[in-house]
Coordinates of C-alpha atoms and ligand atoms in Angstrom, one line a residue:
X1187 CA 26.2 -50.2 80.2
X1188 CA 24.6 -46.8 79.4
X1189 CA 20.9 -47.0 78.8
X1190 CA 21.4 -45.4 75.5
X1191 CA 23.3 -48.5 74.5
X1192 CA 20.4 -50.8 75.4
X1193 CA 19.1 -51.9 72.0
X1194 CA 15.5 -51.3 71.4
X1195 CA 13.9 -54.6 70.6
X1196 CA 12.4 -55.1 67.1
X1197 CA 9.1 -56.9 68.0
X1198 CA 8.9 -59.9 65.7
X1199 CA 12.5 -61.2 66.0
X1200 CA 13.1 -61.7 69.6
X1201 CA 14.4 -65.2 70.4
X1202 CA 13.4 -66.3 73.8
X1203 CA 16.3 -67.6 75.8
X1204 CA 14.8 -70.7 77.4
X1205 CA 14.6 -70.0 81.1
X1206 CA 15.8 -72.5 83.6
X1207 CA 13.0 -74.4 85.4
X1208 CA 11.3 -71.8 87.6
X1209 CA 12.5 -71.6 91.1
X1210 CA 9.0 -70.8 92.5
X1211 CA 7.0 -73.6 90.9
X1212 CA 6.0 -75.6 93.9
X1213 CA 2.4 -76.0 95.1
X1214 CA 1.8 -73.7 98.0
X1215 CA 2.1 -74.9 101.5
X1216 CA -1.3 -73.8 102.4
X1217 CA -4.0 -76.1 103.6
X1218 CA -7.7 -75.9 104.4
X1219 CA -11.0 -77.2 103.2
X1220 CA -11.1 -74.7 100.3
X1221 CA -7.9 -75.8 98.7
X1222 CA -9.2 -78.9 97.0
X1223 CA -11.6 -76.9 94.8
X1224 CA -8.9 -74.5 93.8
X1225 CA -6.3 -77.1 92.9
X1226 CA -8.9 -79.1 91.0
X1227 CA -9.8 -76.0 89.0
X1228 CA -6.1 -75.2 88.4
X1229 CA -5.5 -78.7 87.2
X1230 CA -8.6 -78.5 84.9
X1231 CA -7.3 -75.3 83.3
X1232 CA -3.8 -76.8 82.9
X1233 CA -5.2 -79.9 81.3
X1234 CA -7.1 -77.7 78.8
X1235 CA -4.4 -75.2 78.1
X1236 CA -1.3 -77.5 78.4
X1237 CA 1.3 -75.1 79.8
X1238 CA 4.9 -76.3 80.2
X1239 CA 5.0 -75.2 83.8
X1240 CA 2.6 -74.1 86.5
X1241 CA 3.8 -71.3 88.9
X1242 CA 1.8 -70.5 92.0
X1243 CA 2.4 -66.8 92.6
X1244 CA 3.3 -66.0 96.2
X1245 CA 3.4 -62.2 95.8
X1246 CA 6.9 -61.9 97.3
X1247 CA 9.3 -59.2 96.3
X1248 CA 11.9 -61.8 95.2
X1249 CA 9.4 -63.4 92.9
X1250 CA 8.3 -60.1 91.4
X1251 CA 12.0 -59.1 90.8
X1252 CA 12.6 -62.5 89.2
X1253 CA 9.6 -62.1 86.9
X1254 CA 10.7 -58.6 85.8
X1255 CA 14.3 -59.8 85.2
X1256 CA 12.9 -62.7 83.1
X1257 CA 10.8 -60.4 81.0
X1258 CA 13.8 -58.1 80.4
X1259 CA 15.9 -61.1 79.4
X1260 CA 13.2 -62.2 77.0
X1261 CA 13.0 -58.7 75.4
X1262 CA 9.4 -58.2 76.7
X1263 CA 10.4 -55.3 79.0
X1264 CA 13.0 -52.7 78.6
X1265 CA 14.7 -51.6 81.9
X1266 CA 14.6 -47.8 82.1
X1267 CA 17.7 -45.8 83.2
X1268 CA 17.7 -46.3 87.0
X1269 CA 19.3 -42.9 87.3
X1270 CA 16.1 -41.2 86.1
X1271 CA 13.4 -43.9 86.7
X1272 CA 14.6 -46.5 89.2
X1273 CA 12.9 -49.9 89.2
X1274 CA 10.9 -49.0 86.1
X1275 CA 10.2 -50.7 82.8
X1276 CA 8.8 -50.1 79.4
X1277 CA 6.6 -52.6 77.5
X1278 CA 5.7 -52.1 73.8
X1279 CA 2.6 -53.8 72.8
X1280 CA 1.7 -55.3 69.5
X1281 CA 0.2 -52.4 67.5
X1282 CA -3.1 -54.2 67.3
X1283 CA -3.4 -54.8 71.0
X1284 CA -3.5 -51.3 72.5
X1285 CA -6.8 -50.9 74.2
X1286 CA -9.9 -52.4 75.8
X1287 CA -12.0 -54.0 73.1
X1288 CA -15.7 -53.3 73.8
X1289 CA -16.8 -55.1 70.6
X1290 CA -15.0 -58.3 71.7
X1291 CA -16.4 -58.0 75.3
X1292 CA -19.4 -60.3 76.1
X1293 CA -21.8 -60.9 78.9
X1294 CA -22.8 -64.5 78.7
X1295 CA -25.8 -64.6 81.0
X1296 CA -28.3 -67.5 80.7
X1297 CA -31.0 -65.1 79.6
X1298 CA -30.4 -62.4 77.0
X1299 CA -32.6 -59.9 78.9
X1300 CA -30.3 -60.1 81.9
X1301 CA -27.5 -58.6 79.9
X1302 CA -29.7 -55.9 78.5
X1303 CA -29.5 -53.7 75.4
X1304 CA -26.2 -52.0 76.3
X1305 CA -24.1 -55.2 76.5
X1306 CA -23.0 -57.7 73.9
X1307 CA -24.9 -60.8 74.9
X1308 CA -23.9 -64.3 73.9
X1309 CA -25.4 -67.6 75.0
X1310 CA -23.1 -69.3 77.6
X1311 CA -23.1 -72.7 75.7
X1312 CA -22.4 -71.1 72.4
X1313 CA -19.4 -69.1 73.7
X1314 CA -18.0 -72.0 75.7
X1315 CA -18.1 -74.0 72.5
X1316 CA -16.2 -71.2 70.8
X1317 CA -13.7 -70.7 73.6
X1318 CA -12.9 -74.3 74.3
X1319 CA -10.9 -75.0 71.1
X1320 CA -9.2 -71.6 71.4
X1321 CA -8.0 -72.4 75.0
X1322 CA -7.1 -76.0 74.1
X1323 CA -3.3 -76.1 74.2
X1324 CA -3.1 -72.2 74.1
X1325 CA -0.4 -72.1 76.8
X1326 CA 1.9 -74.7 75.3
X1327 CA 5.5 -73.7 75.6
X1328 CA 4.6 -71.2 78.3
X1329 CA 4.3 -70.9 82.1
X1330 CA 0.8 -70.8 83.5
X1331 CA 0.8 -68.5 86.6
X1332 CA -1.8 -68.9 89.3
X1333 CA -2.4 -65.5 90.9
X1334 CA -4.6 -65.3 94.0
X1335 CA -5.7 -61.7 94.6
X1336 CA -7.9 -59.6 96.9
X1337 CA -9.8 -56.6 95.9
X1338 CA -9.8 -54.4 99.0
X1339 CA -7.7 -55.2 102.0
X1340 CA -7.4 -58.9 102.6
X1341 CA -10.3 -60.1 104.8
X1342 CA -12.0 -56.6 104.8
X1343 CA -15.8 -56.5 105.2
X1344 CA -16.2 -55.0 101.7
X1345 CA -13.4 -57.0 100.0
X1346 CA -13.6 -59.9 97.6
X1347 CA -11.2 -62.5 96.4
X1348 CA -10.4 -63.8 92.9
X1349 CA -7.9 -66.1 91.2
X1350 CA -6.4 -65.4 87.8
X1351 CA -4.6 -68.0 85.8
X1352 CA -2.6 -66.4 83.0
X1353 CA 0.2 -67.2 80.6
X1354 CA 1.4 -63.6 80.6
X1355 CA 4.2 -62.6 83.1
X1356 CA 3.4 -58.9 82.1
X1357 CA -0.1 -59.5 83.4
X1358 CA 1.2 -61.1 86.6
X1359 CA 3.5 -58.2 87.4
X1360 CA 0.7 -55.7 86.6
X1361 CA -1.8 -57.6 88.8
X1362 CA 0.9 -57.4 91.6
X1363 CA 0.7 -53.6 91.4
X1364 CA -3.0 -53.3 90.9
X1365 CA -4.2 -55.7 93.6
X1366 CA -3.1 -57.5 96.8
X1367 CA -1.6 -60.7 95.7
X1368 CA -0.2 -63.7 97.5
X1369 CA -0.3 -66.4 100.1
X1370 CA -2.4 -64.5 102.6
X1371 CA -5.2 -64.5 100.0
X1372 CA -4.7 -68.2 99.3
X1373 CA -5.1 -68.9 103.0
X1374 CA -8.5 -67.2 102.9
X1375 CA -9.5 -69.4 99.9
X1376 CA -8.2 -72.4 101.9
X1377 CA -10.3 -71.3 104.8
X1378 CA -13.4 -71.4 102.6
X1379 CA -13.9 -67.8 101.4
X1380 CA -15.7 -67.4 98.1
X1381 CA -13.6 -66.5 95.1
X1382 CA -14.1 -65.6 91.5
X1383 CA -12.5 -67.7 88.7
X1384 CA -10.7 -65.7 86.0
X1385 CA -8.8 -67.3 83.1
X1386 CA -6.5 -65.5 80.7
X1387 CA -4.4 -66.6 77.8
X1388 CA -2.6 -64.5 75.3
X1389 CA -3.4 -67.3 72.8
X1390 CA 0.1 -67.7 71.4
X1391 CA 1.3 -71.2 72.2
X1392 CA 5.0 -71.9 71.3
X1393 CA 6.1 -75.0 69.5
X1394 CA 9.4 -76.4 70.8
X1395 CA 12.2 -74.0 69.7
X1396 CA 9.8 -71.5 68.3
X1397 CA 10.8 -67.9 68.7
X1398 CA 8.6 -65.8 70.9
X1399 CA 7.6 -62.2 70.3
X1400 CA 8.0 -59.3 72.6
X1401 CA 4.2 -59.0 73.0
X1402 CA 2.5 -62.3 72.3
X1403 CA -1.2 -62.1 71.4
X1404 CA -3.7 -63.5 69.0
X1405 CA -5.7 -61.8 66.2
X1406 CA -8.8 -63.4 67.6
X1407 CA -9.8 -61.8 70.9
X1408 CA -12.6 -62.6 73.4
X1409 CA -13.3 -61.1 76.8
X1410 CA -16.2 -63.1 78.2
X1411 CA -18.0 -62.7 81.5
X1412 CA -20.3 -65.4 83.0
X1413 CA -22.4 -63.5 85.6
X1414 CA -24.4 -66.6 86.6
X1415 CA -21.3 -68.6 87.5
X1416 CA -19.1 -65.6 88.4
X1417 CA -16.3 -66.4 85.9
X1418 CA -14.2 -64.5 83.4
X1419 CA -12.5 -66.0 80.3
X1420 CA -10.2 -63.7 78.3
X1421 CA -8.4 -64.8 75.2
X1422 CA -6.0 -63.3 72.7
X1423 CA -5.0 -59.9 74.3
X1424 CA -2.2 -58.9 76.6
X1425 CA -3.4 -55.3 77.1
X1426 CA -4.3 -54.1 80.6
X1427 CA -8.1 -53.9 80.6
X1428 CA -8.3 -57.2 78.8
X1429 CA -5.6 -59.0 80.7
X1430 CA -5.6 -57.6 84.3
X1431 CA -8.9 -59.3 84.9
X1432 CA -9.2 -58.1 88.5
X1433 CA -9.9 -54.6 87.2
X1434 CA -12.7 -53.9 84.7
X1435 CA -13.7 -57.6 84.3
X1436 CA -13.9 -58.5 88.0
X1437 CA -14.1 -55.3 90.0
X1438 CA -16.7 -53.7 87.8
X1439 CA -18.6 -56.2 85.5
X1440 CA -18.7 -59.3 87.8
X1441 CA -18.7 -57.2 91.0
X1442 CA -21.7 -55.2 89.8
X1443 CA -23.6 -58.5 89.6
X1444 CA -22.4 -59.6 93.1
X1445 CA -23.3 -56.2 94.3
X1446 CA -26.8 -56.5 92.9
X1447 CA -27.2 -59.9 94.6
X1448 CA -25.8 -58.8 97.9
X1449 CA -27.1 -55.2 98.1
X1450 CA -24.1 -53.0 97.3
X1451 CA -22.7 -51.1 94.3
X1452 CA -19.5 -51.6 92.2
X1453 CA -18.8 -48.3 90.5
X1454 CA -16.5 -46.6 87.9
X1455 CA -15.6 -43.9 90.4
X1456 CA -12.6 -42.1 91.9
X1457 CA -12.6 -41.6 95.6
X1458 CA -11.1 -38.6 97.5
X1459 CA -11.0 -37.0 100.9
X1460 CA -11.4 -33.2 100.8
X1461 CA -10.1 -31.3 103.9
X1462 CA -11.3 -27.8 104.4
X1463 CA -9.3 -24.9 106.0
X1464 CA -10.9 -25.8 109.4
X1465 CA -9.6 -29.4 109.1
X1466 CA -13.0 -31.0 108.5
X1467 CA -12.8 -34.0 106.2
X1468 CA -15.4 -35.0 103.6
X1469 CA -15.4 -38.0 101.3
X1470 CA -16.4 -37.6 97.7
X1471 CA -16.8 -40.3 95.0
X1472 CA -17.1 -39.3 91.3
X1473 CA -18.1 -41.1 88.2
X1474 CA -16.8 -39.8 84.9
X1475 CA -16.6 -41.7 81.6
X1476 CA -13.2 -43.0 80.6
X1477 CA -10.7 -40.3 79.6
X1478 CA -12.7 -37.4 81.2
X1479 CA -10.1 -36.6 83.9
X1480 CA -10.9 -39.0 86.8
X1481 CA -7.2 -39.5 87.7
X1482 CA -6.7 -35.7 87.6
X1483 CA -9.6 -35.1 90.0
X1484 CA -8.4 -38.0 92.2
X1485 CA -5.1 -36.2 92.6
X1486 CA -6.5 -32.7 92.7
X1487 CA -4.3 -29.9 94.2
X1488 CA -6.8 -27.3 95.2
X1489 CA -5.9 -23.8 94.1
X1490 CA -8.0 -22.2 97.0
X1491 CA -5.9 -21.6 100.0
X1492 CA -6.2 -23.9 103.0
X1493 CA -7.9 -26.8 101.1
X1494 CA -6.3 -30.2 100.7
X1495 CA -7.3 -33.3 98.8
X1496 CA -6.1 -36.8 99.8
X1497 CA -6.3 -39.5 97.1
X1498 CA -8.2 -42.8 98.0
X1499 CA -8.7 -44.2 94.5
X1500 CA -8.8 -43.1 90.8
X1501 CA -11.0 -45.6 88.9
X1502 CA -13.2 -47.9 90.9
X1503 CA -15.1 -47.7 94.1
X1504 CA -17.3 -50.3 95.9
X1505 CA -20.1 -48.7 97.9
X1506 CA -22.1 -50.4 100.6
X1507 CA -24.8 -49.1 102.9
X1508 CA -23.6 -49.3 106.5
X1509 CA -25.6 -50.0 109.6
X1510 CA -25.3 -46.3 110.4
X1511 CA -27.4 -45.4 107.3
X1512 CA -24.4 -43.9 105.5
X1513 CA -22.9 -45.2 102.3
X1514 CA -19.4 -46.6 102.8
X1515 CA -16.8 -46.8 100.1
X1516 CA -13.5 -48.6 99.4
X1517 CA -11.2 -48.4 96.5
X1518 CA -10.8 -52.1 95.8
X1519 CA -7.6 -51.6 93.8
X1520 CA -4.0 -51.1 95.0
X1521 CA -2.5 -49.2 92.1
X1522 CA -3.2 -46.9 89.3
X1523 CA -3.4 -48.0 85.6
X1524 CA -3.5 -44.5 84.2
X1525 CA -3.4 -42.9 80.7
X1526 CA 0.0 -41.2 80.3
X1527 CA -0.6 -38.6 77.6
X1528 CA -1.9 -35.4 79.0
X1529 CA -0.4 -36.1 82.4
X1530 CA 2.1 -33.4 83.1
X1531 CA 3.4 -30.8 85.5
X1532 CA 0.6 -28.4 84.7
X1533 CA -2.3 -30.9 84.6
X1534 CA -1.4 -33.5 87.3
X1535 CA 1.8 -32.8 89.1
X1536 CA 0.9 -35.4 91.7
X1537 CA 0.7 -38.2 89.1
X1538 CA 4.1 -37.1 87.7
X1539 CA 5.6 -37.3 91.1
X1540 CA 3.9 -40.7 91.7
X1541 CA 5.8 -42.0 88.7
X1542 CA 9.3 -41.3 90.0
X1543 CA 10.1 -45.0 89.9
X1544 CA 8.8 -48.6 90.4
X1545 CA 6.5 -48.0 87.4
X1546 CA 5.7 -50.2 84.4
X1547 CA 5.0 -48.0 81.4
X1548 CA 3.3 -49.4 78.3
X1549 CA 3.5 -47.8 74.8
X1550 CA 5.1 -44.5 75.9
X1551 CA 8.1 -43.1 74.0
X1552 CA 11.7 -43.7 75.1
X1553 CA 14.2 -40.9 75.5
X1554 CA 17.9 -41.4 74.4
X1555 CA 18.9 -41.2 78.0
X1556 CA 16.7 -44.2 78.9
X1557 CA 13.8 -42.3 80.5
X1558 CA 10.3 -42.1 79.1
X1559 CA 8.2 -39.3 77.5
X1560 CA 4.7 -38.8 76.3
X1561 CA 2.7 -36.0 74.8
X1562 CA 1.8 -33.5 77.6
X1563 CA 4.5 -34.5 80.0
X1564 CA 6.4 -31.4 79.1
X1565 CA 5.4 -28.5 76.9
X1566 CA 8.1 -29.2 74.5
X1567 CA 8.9 -32.6 73.1
X1568 CA 12.5 -33.8 73.2
X1569 CA 14.3 -33.5 69.8
X1570 CA 14.9 -37.2 69.5
X1571 CA 12.9 -40.1 70.8
X1572 CA 12.1 -43.7 70.0
X1573 CA 8.3 -43.9 69.6
X1574 CA 6.0 -46.5 71.1
X1575 CA 6.5 -48.8 68.2
X1576 CA 10.2 -48.7 68.5
X1577 CA 10.9 -46.4 65.6
X1578 CA 13.0 -43.2 65.6
X1579 CA 10.9 -40.1 66.2
X1580 CA 11.4 -36.3 66.0
X1581 CA 8.8 -33.5 66.6
X1582 CA 8.5 -33.3 62.8
X1583 CA 7.5 -36.9 62.5
X1584 CA 3.8 -35.9 62.2
X1585 CA 2.6 -38.7 64.6
X1586 CA 2.4 -39.0 68.3
X1587 CA 5.5 -40.4 70.0
X1588 CA 3.5 -42.2 72.7
X1589 CA 0.3 -44.1 71.9
X1590 CA -2.7 -42.0 72.9
X1591 CA -3.8 -44.9 75.2
X1592 CA -0.3 -45.5 76.6
X1593 CA -0.3 -46.3 80.3
X1594 CA 1.5 -46.2 83.6
X1595 CA 1.0 -49.0 86.2
X1596 CA 2.1 -47.9 89.7
X1597 CA 1.4 -48.6 93.3
X1598 CA -1.2 -46.3 94.9
X1599 CA 1.1 -46.2 98.0
X1600 CA 3.6 -44.2 95.9
X1601 CA 1.2 -41.3 95.4
X1602 CA 2.5 -38.3 97.5
X1603 CA -1.0 -37.3 98.5
X1604 CA -2.5 -40.8 99.1
X1605 CA -4.5 -40.8 102.3
X1606 CA -2.7 -42.5 105.2
X1607 CA -5.7 -44.9 105.7
X1608 CA -6.3 -45.4 101.9
X1609 CA -6.5 -49.2 102.4
X1610 CA -8.5 -49.2 105.6
X1611 CA -10.7 -52.4 105.3
X1612 CA -13.9 -50.6 106.3
X1613 CA -13.5 -47.7 103.9
X1614 CA -14.9 -44.2 104.3
X1615 CA -18.4 -42.8 104.6
X1616 CA -19.4 -40.8 101.6
X1617 CA -20.6 -37.2 101.8
X1618 CA -21.1 -36.5 98.1
X1619 CA -21.3 -38.4 94.8
X1620 CA -20.5 -36.5 91.6
X1621 CA -21.5 -37.5 88.1
X1622 CA -19.8 -35.8 85.1
X1623 CA -19.5 -36.1 81.4
X1624 CA -17.7 -34.1 78.7
X1625 CA -20.5 -31.7 77.6
X1626 CA -19.9 -28.7 75.4
X1627 CA -23.5 -27.6 75.8
X1628 CA -26.5 -27.5 78.2
X1629 CA -25.0 -29.0 81.4
X1630 CA -23.9 -26.3 83.8
X1631 CA -20.6 -26.3 85.8
X1632 CA -22.4 -27.8 88.7
X1633 CA -26.0 -28.8 89.6
X1634 CA -27.2 -30.3 92.8
X1635 CA -29.9 -33.1 92.7
X1636 CA -33.0 -32.4 94.6
X1637 CA -33.0 -35.8 96.2
X1638 CA -31.6 -39.4 95.7
X1639 CA -34.1 -40.3 92.9
X1640 CA -33.3 -37.1 91.0
X1641 CA -29.6 -38.0 91.5
X1642 CA -30.1 -41.4 90.0
X1643 CA -31.9 -39.7 87.1
X1644 CA -28.8 -37.5 86.6
X1645 CA -26.5 -40.5 86.8
X1646 CA -28.6 -42.3 84.2
X1647 CA -28.3 -39.5 81.8
X1648 CA -24.5 -39.0 81.8
X1649 CA -23.3 -38.4 78.3
X1650 CA -20.5 -36.9 76.4
X1651 CA -20.9 -34.9 73.2
X1652 CA -19.4 -36.7 70.2
X1653 CA -19.9 -33.8 67.7
X1654 CA -19.7 -30.1 68.1
X1655 CA -23.1 -28.6 68.5
X1656 CA -24.4 -25.4 66.9
X1657 CA -25.5 -22.8 69.3
X1658 CA -28.7 -23.6 71.1
X1659 CA -28.7 -27.3 70.1
X1660 CA -27.2 -30.5 71.5
X1661 CA -24.4 -32.3 69.8
X1662 CA -24.6 -36.0 69.1
X1663 CA -24.6 -37.6 72.6
X1664 CA -22.6 -40.7 73.6
X1665 CA -24.6 -42.0 76.5
X1666 CA -22.6 -43.4 79.3
X1667 CA -25.0 -43.8 82.3
X1668 CA -23.1 -43.7 85.6
X1669 CA -19.9 -44.0 83.4
X1670 CA -20.7 -47.7 83.5
X1671 CA -21.9 -48.3 80.0
X1672 CA -19.0 -50.7 79.1
X1673 CA -18.7 -52.0 82.7
X1674 CA -22.2 -53.0 84.0
X1675 CA -22.4 -56.8 84.1
X1676 CA -26.2 -57.0 83.9
X1677 CA -29.2 -55.2 82.5
X1678 CA -28.6 -51.4 82.9
X1679 CA -32.3 -50.8 83.6
X1680 CA -32.1 -53.2 86.6
X1681 CA -28.9 -51.4 87.6
X1682 CA -30.8 -48.1 87.7
X1683 CA -33.4 -49.9 89.8
X1684 CA -30.7 -51.2 92.1
X1685 CA -29.4 -47.7 92.6
X1686 CA -32.9 -46.5 93.6
X1687 CA -33.2 -49.4 96.0
X1688 CA -29.8 -48.6 97.6
X1689 CA -31.2 -45.1 98.3
X1690 CA -33.9 -46.7 100.4
X1691 CA -31.3 -48.4 102.5
X1692 CA -29.7 -45.1 103.5
X1693 CA -30.9 -42.7 106.2
X1694 CA -32.3 -39.8 104.3
X1695 CA -30.2 -37.3 106.3
X1696 CA -27.0 -39.4 106.0
X1697 CA -27.1 -40.4 102.4
X1698 CA -24.4 -38.7 100.2
X1699 CA -25.8 -35.7 98.3
X1700 CA -25.6 -36.1 94.5
X1701 CA -24.3 -33.5 92.1
X1702 CA -23.7 -33.3 88.4
X1703 CA -20.6 -31.5 87.2
X1704 CA -19.3 -30.5 83.8
X1705 CA -15.8 -29.0 83.4
X1706 CA -16.1 -29.0 79.6
X1707 CA -18.8 -26.5 78.7
X1708 CA -17.8 -24.3 75.7
X1709 CA -18.8 -20.9 74.6
X1710 CA -20.3 -20.1 71.2
X1711 CA -16.7 -19.5 70.0
X1712 CA -15.7 -23.1 70.9
X1713 CA -13.6 -22.0 73.9
X1714 CA -13.7 -23.8 77.2
X1715 CA -15.6 -21.6 79.7
X1716 CA -14.0 -23.0 82.8
X1717 CA -10.2 -23.4 83.5
X1718 CA -10.6 -26.8 85.1
X1719 CA -7.9 -28.9 86.8
X1720 CA -6.9 -27.3 90.2
X1721 CA -9.6 -24.7 89.8
X1722 CA -12.3 -27.4 90.1
X1723 CA -11.6 -27.2 93.9
X1724 CA -13.8 -24.1 93.7
X1725 CA -16.7 -26.2 92.7
X1726 CA -15.9 -28.8 95.4
X1727 CA -15.8 -25.9 97.9
X1728 CA -19.4 -24.9 97.0
X1729 CA -20.5 -28.6 97.1
X1730 CA -19.2 -28.9 100.6
X1731 CA -20.7 -25.7 101.8
X1732 CA -24.0 -27.0 100.4
X1733 CA -23.6 -30.2 102.4
X1734 CA -23.0 -28.2 105.5
X1735 CA -26.0 -26.0 104.8
X1736 CA -23.9 -22.9 104.7
X1737 CA -25.2 -21.5 101.4
X1738 CA -28.6 -21.5 99.7
X1739 CA -29.0 -22.7 96.1
X1740 CA -31.2 -21.5 93.3
X1741 CA -33.9 -23.9 92.3
X1742 CA -34.1 -24.3 88.5
X1743 CA -36.0 -26.8 86.3
X1744 CA -32.9 -29.0 86.0
X1745 CA -31.8 -28.9 89.7
X1746 CA -30.2 -26.6 92.2
X1747 CA -27.6 -24.2 91.0
X1748 CA -25.1 -22.0 92.9
X1749 CA -25.6 -18.2 93.2
X1750 CA -22.6 -16.9 91.3
X1751 CA -21.6 -14.9 94.4
X1752 CA -21.3 -18.0 96.5
X1753 CA -18.6 -19.4 94.2
X1754 CA -15.1 -18.6 95.5
X1755 CA -13.5 -17.1 92.5
X1756 CA -10.8 -15.1 94.3
X1757 CA -7.6 -15.2 92.3
X1758 CA -9.0 -16.4 88.9
X1759 CA -10.3 -14.3 86.0
X1760 CA -13.4 -15.8 84.6
X1761 CA -15.3 -13.1 82.6
X1762 CA -18.8 -12.5 83.9
X1763 CA -20.2 -13.3 80.5
X1764 CA -18.5 -16.7 80.7
X1765 CA -19.9 -17.4 84.1
X1766 CA -23.4 -16.6 82.9
X1767 CA -22.9 -19.0 80.0
X1768 CA -21.5 -21.7 82.3
X1769 CA -24.8 -21.7 84.2
X1770 CA -27.2 -20.8 81.4
X1771 CA -30.2 -23.0 80.9
X1772 CA -31.6 -22.9 77.4
X1773 CA -35.1 -24.3 77.7
X1774 CA -35.5 -25.4 74.0
X1775 CA -32.2 -27.1 74.1
X1776 CA -33.1 -28.8 77.3
X1777 CA -36.5 -29.9 75.9
X1778 CA -34.6 -31.3 72.9
X1779 CA -32.3 -33.1 75.3
X1780 CA -35.3 -34.5 77.2
X1781 CA -36.5 -36.0 73.9
X1782 CA -33.1 -37.7 73.4
X1783 CA -33.3 -39.0 77.0
X1784 CA -36.7 -40.4 76.2
X1785 CA -35.3 -42.2 73.2
X1786 CA -32.5 -43.6 75.2
X1787 CA -34.9 -44.8 78.0
X1788 CA -37.1 -46.4 75.3
X1789 CA -34.2 -48.8 74.5
X1790 CA -34.8 -50.4 77.9
X1791 CA -38.5 -51.1 77.3
X1792 CA -40.7 -52.0 80.2
X1793 CA -37.7 -52.8 82.5
X1794 CA -36.8 -49.1 83.0
X1795 CA -37.9 -48.1 86.5
X1796 CA -41.1 -46.0 86.5
X1797 CA -39.4 -43.5 88.9
X1798 CA -37.0 -42.5 86.1
X1799 CA -39.9 -41.9 83.6
X1800 CA -41.5 -39.8 86.3
X1801 CA -38.3 -37.8 86.7
X1802 CA -38.1 -37.1 83.0
X1803 CA -41.8 -36.1 83.0
X1804 CA -41.3 -33.7 85.8
X1805 CA -38.2 -32.2 84.2
X1806 CA -40.2 -31.5 81.1
X1807 CA -43.0 -30.1 83.2
X1808 CA -40.7 -27.7 85.1
X1809 CA -39.0 -26.6 81.8
X1810 CA -42.4 -25.7 80.4
X1811 CA -43.9 -24.1 83.4
X1812 CA -41.2 -22.4 85.4
X1813 CA -40.7 -18.8 84.6
Ligands
OXD40 C1 -9.7 -47.3 82.2 C2 -11.0 -47.1 81.4 O1 -8.8 -47.9 81.7 O2 -11.9 -46.6 81.9 O3 -9.8 -46.9 83.4 O4 -11.0 -47.4 80.2
MN41 MN1 -11.7 -46.4 84.0

């Protein structure tokens, strides 16, 4: 059948063909002292949620294929045209279930102060009382999958294990891409490794004979983290960040708590290896708020001759001080769950190539030939599409064809510039950490921190401008310290303190150097001053020459800046006036920003580390006294 003939499935009317009893339902043949606790927990969740079947996921190719086939048969996935996009599928979510839900995301620590002012806190007893009736019978008529997964290579020194139970096959196939799933992980649990409990239900039980929908979910949604017992309970949403609990819920919120307890850091950072023309390799981690180009930087293709970038990770990095005094990093994930719109030949050709096949797309548009499309994939939109909601679309429709938060889920191994050793268990030693936001004003293209504490200060002040600013002022700032605002599982003030403490664990001459970058500064006329994308390699080149001590920097009140002549600008035209503006420091505007930082710091009260107050005070002093 031609793909054009595959009917697009109207959401609410899909009848689920009852599947035969699953072929892979048996309890796993794994034994060891740790299994009893796991099976007891699985039995407890099943007794609460009452699924029709329990399926222990073994992570095999055959199982994955069967789950995909099943979802296609149920109208939950559309198989794309294998001629254009082999092994690939399109999911269309419920229109009310398209993104992470920060307002429904909770940290249920025993003490409110441990969640801090930036999190939604709720008392554990109160939320358990709310969740219990919601989960009671919530999986009726469905299969409950038990998914053992490892973040980081199985058994690696920086890796951690979790188990997700879920009634969503879409979540299972996504977790299979994003993590290492299967019996090997189960064996570690059986052998007694610690593991984190994560429970997910779409909250849409089926009465006998009741028609299912293509994207079951519930109007009521909760994503709840219990940092004291290391558990996640997520109800009502099938969407990635709320349903793939290994990712934001475990690898950031819960892992940040484990990291605080054990002396390491779980960070919202991409990870790359940069190779200079002489073949020397450097490792860089970079924290940017969501939707500020992390995936693009992770897959950078340098425009300066002789330089190469190898991808190690695009969203999360776990950092641990090594015995050698360096900071070691792994990407705990195994895939990319990236935003599709804006990913195209001119912005991220590596991502486009990565998506050649074996990809699960969610909420992108469908072409008549059975391939996918989204805004930014090509300069011109195809004349006819089916939009993300399943409706006919033309360029004159006056609305986006793909949802702005539409996604691709694809294995990291498929990236053409992935580092050969990207899943090495011990990770890589970091040479530099970058912090960046989307700042139209004030923040220069690149600033080097004077030391680790100053770097922590820079990380704590990351922000993006919500509103356009008038010249010489600062727009309304959305604070996103360390790009972790929605992802830190404990009090952010303690987290800043933890970063300071980690600095003391590193050898001062081996700690990564910290830089702040800003690709988004605008001129008075509202134009971006810097071309960005592949040209950002010019900034990385300077950073690396700083690390190697090859170029001096200019000390300024806000940190160390490049001399313009030290930037490699061969082959691009950036007017001199724009370069001046890219690095301009307006004292009044910076003093105004310091006032905003003080206000922000005040929200943490006495818990904010004194060292950060001292950094702010010395910034002000330098702004007022340096000529
Ligand atoms: C993401 C996010 O999905 O940061 O990576 O929101
Ligand atoms: Mn992210």
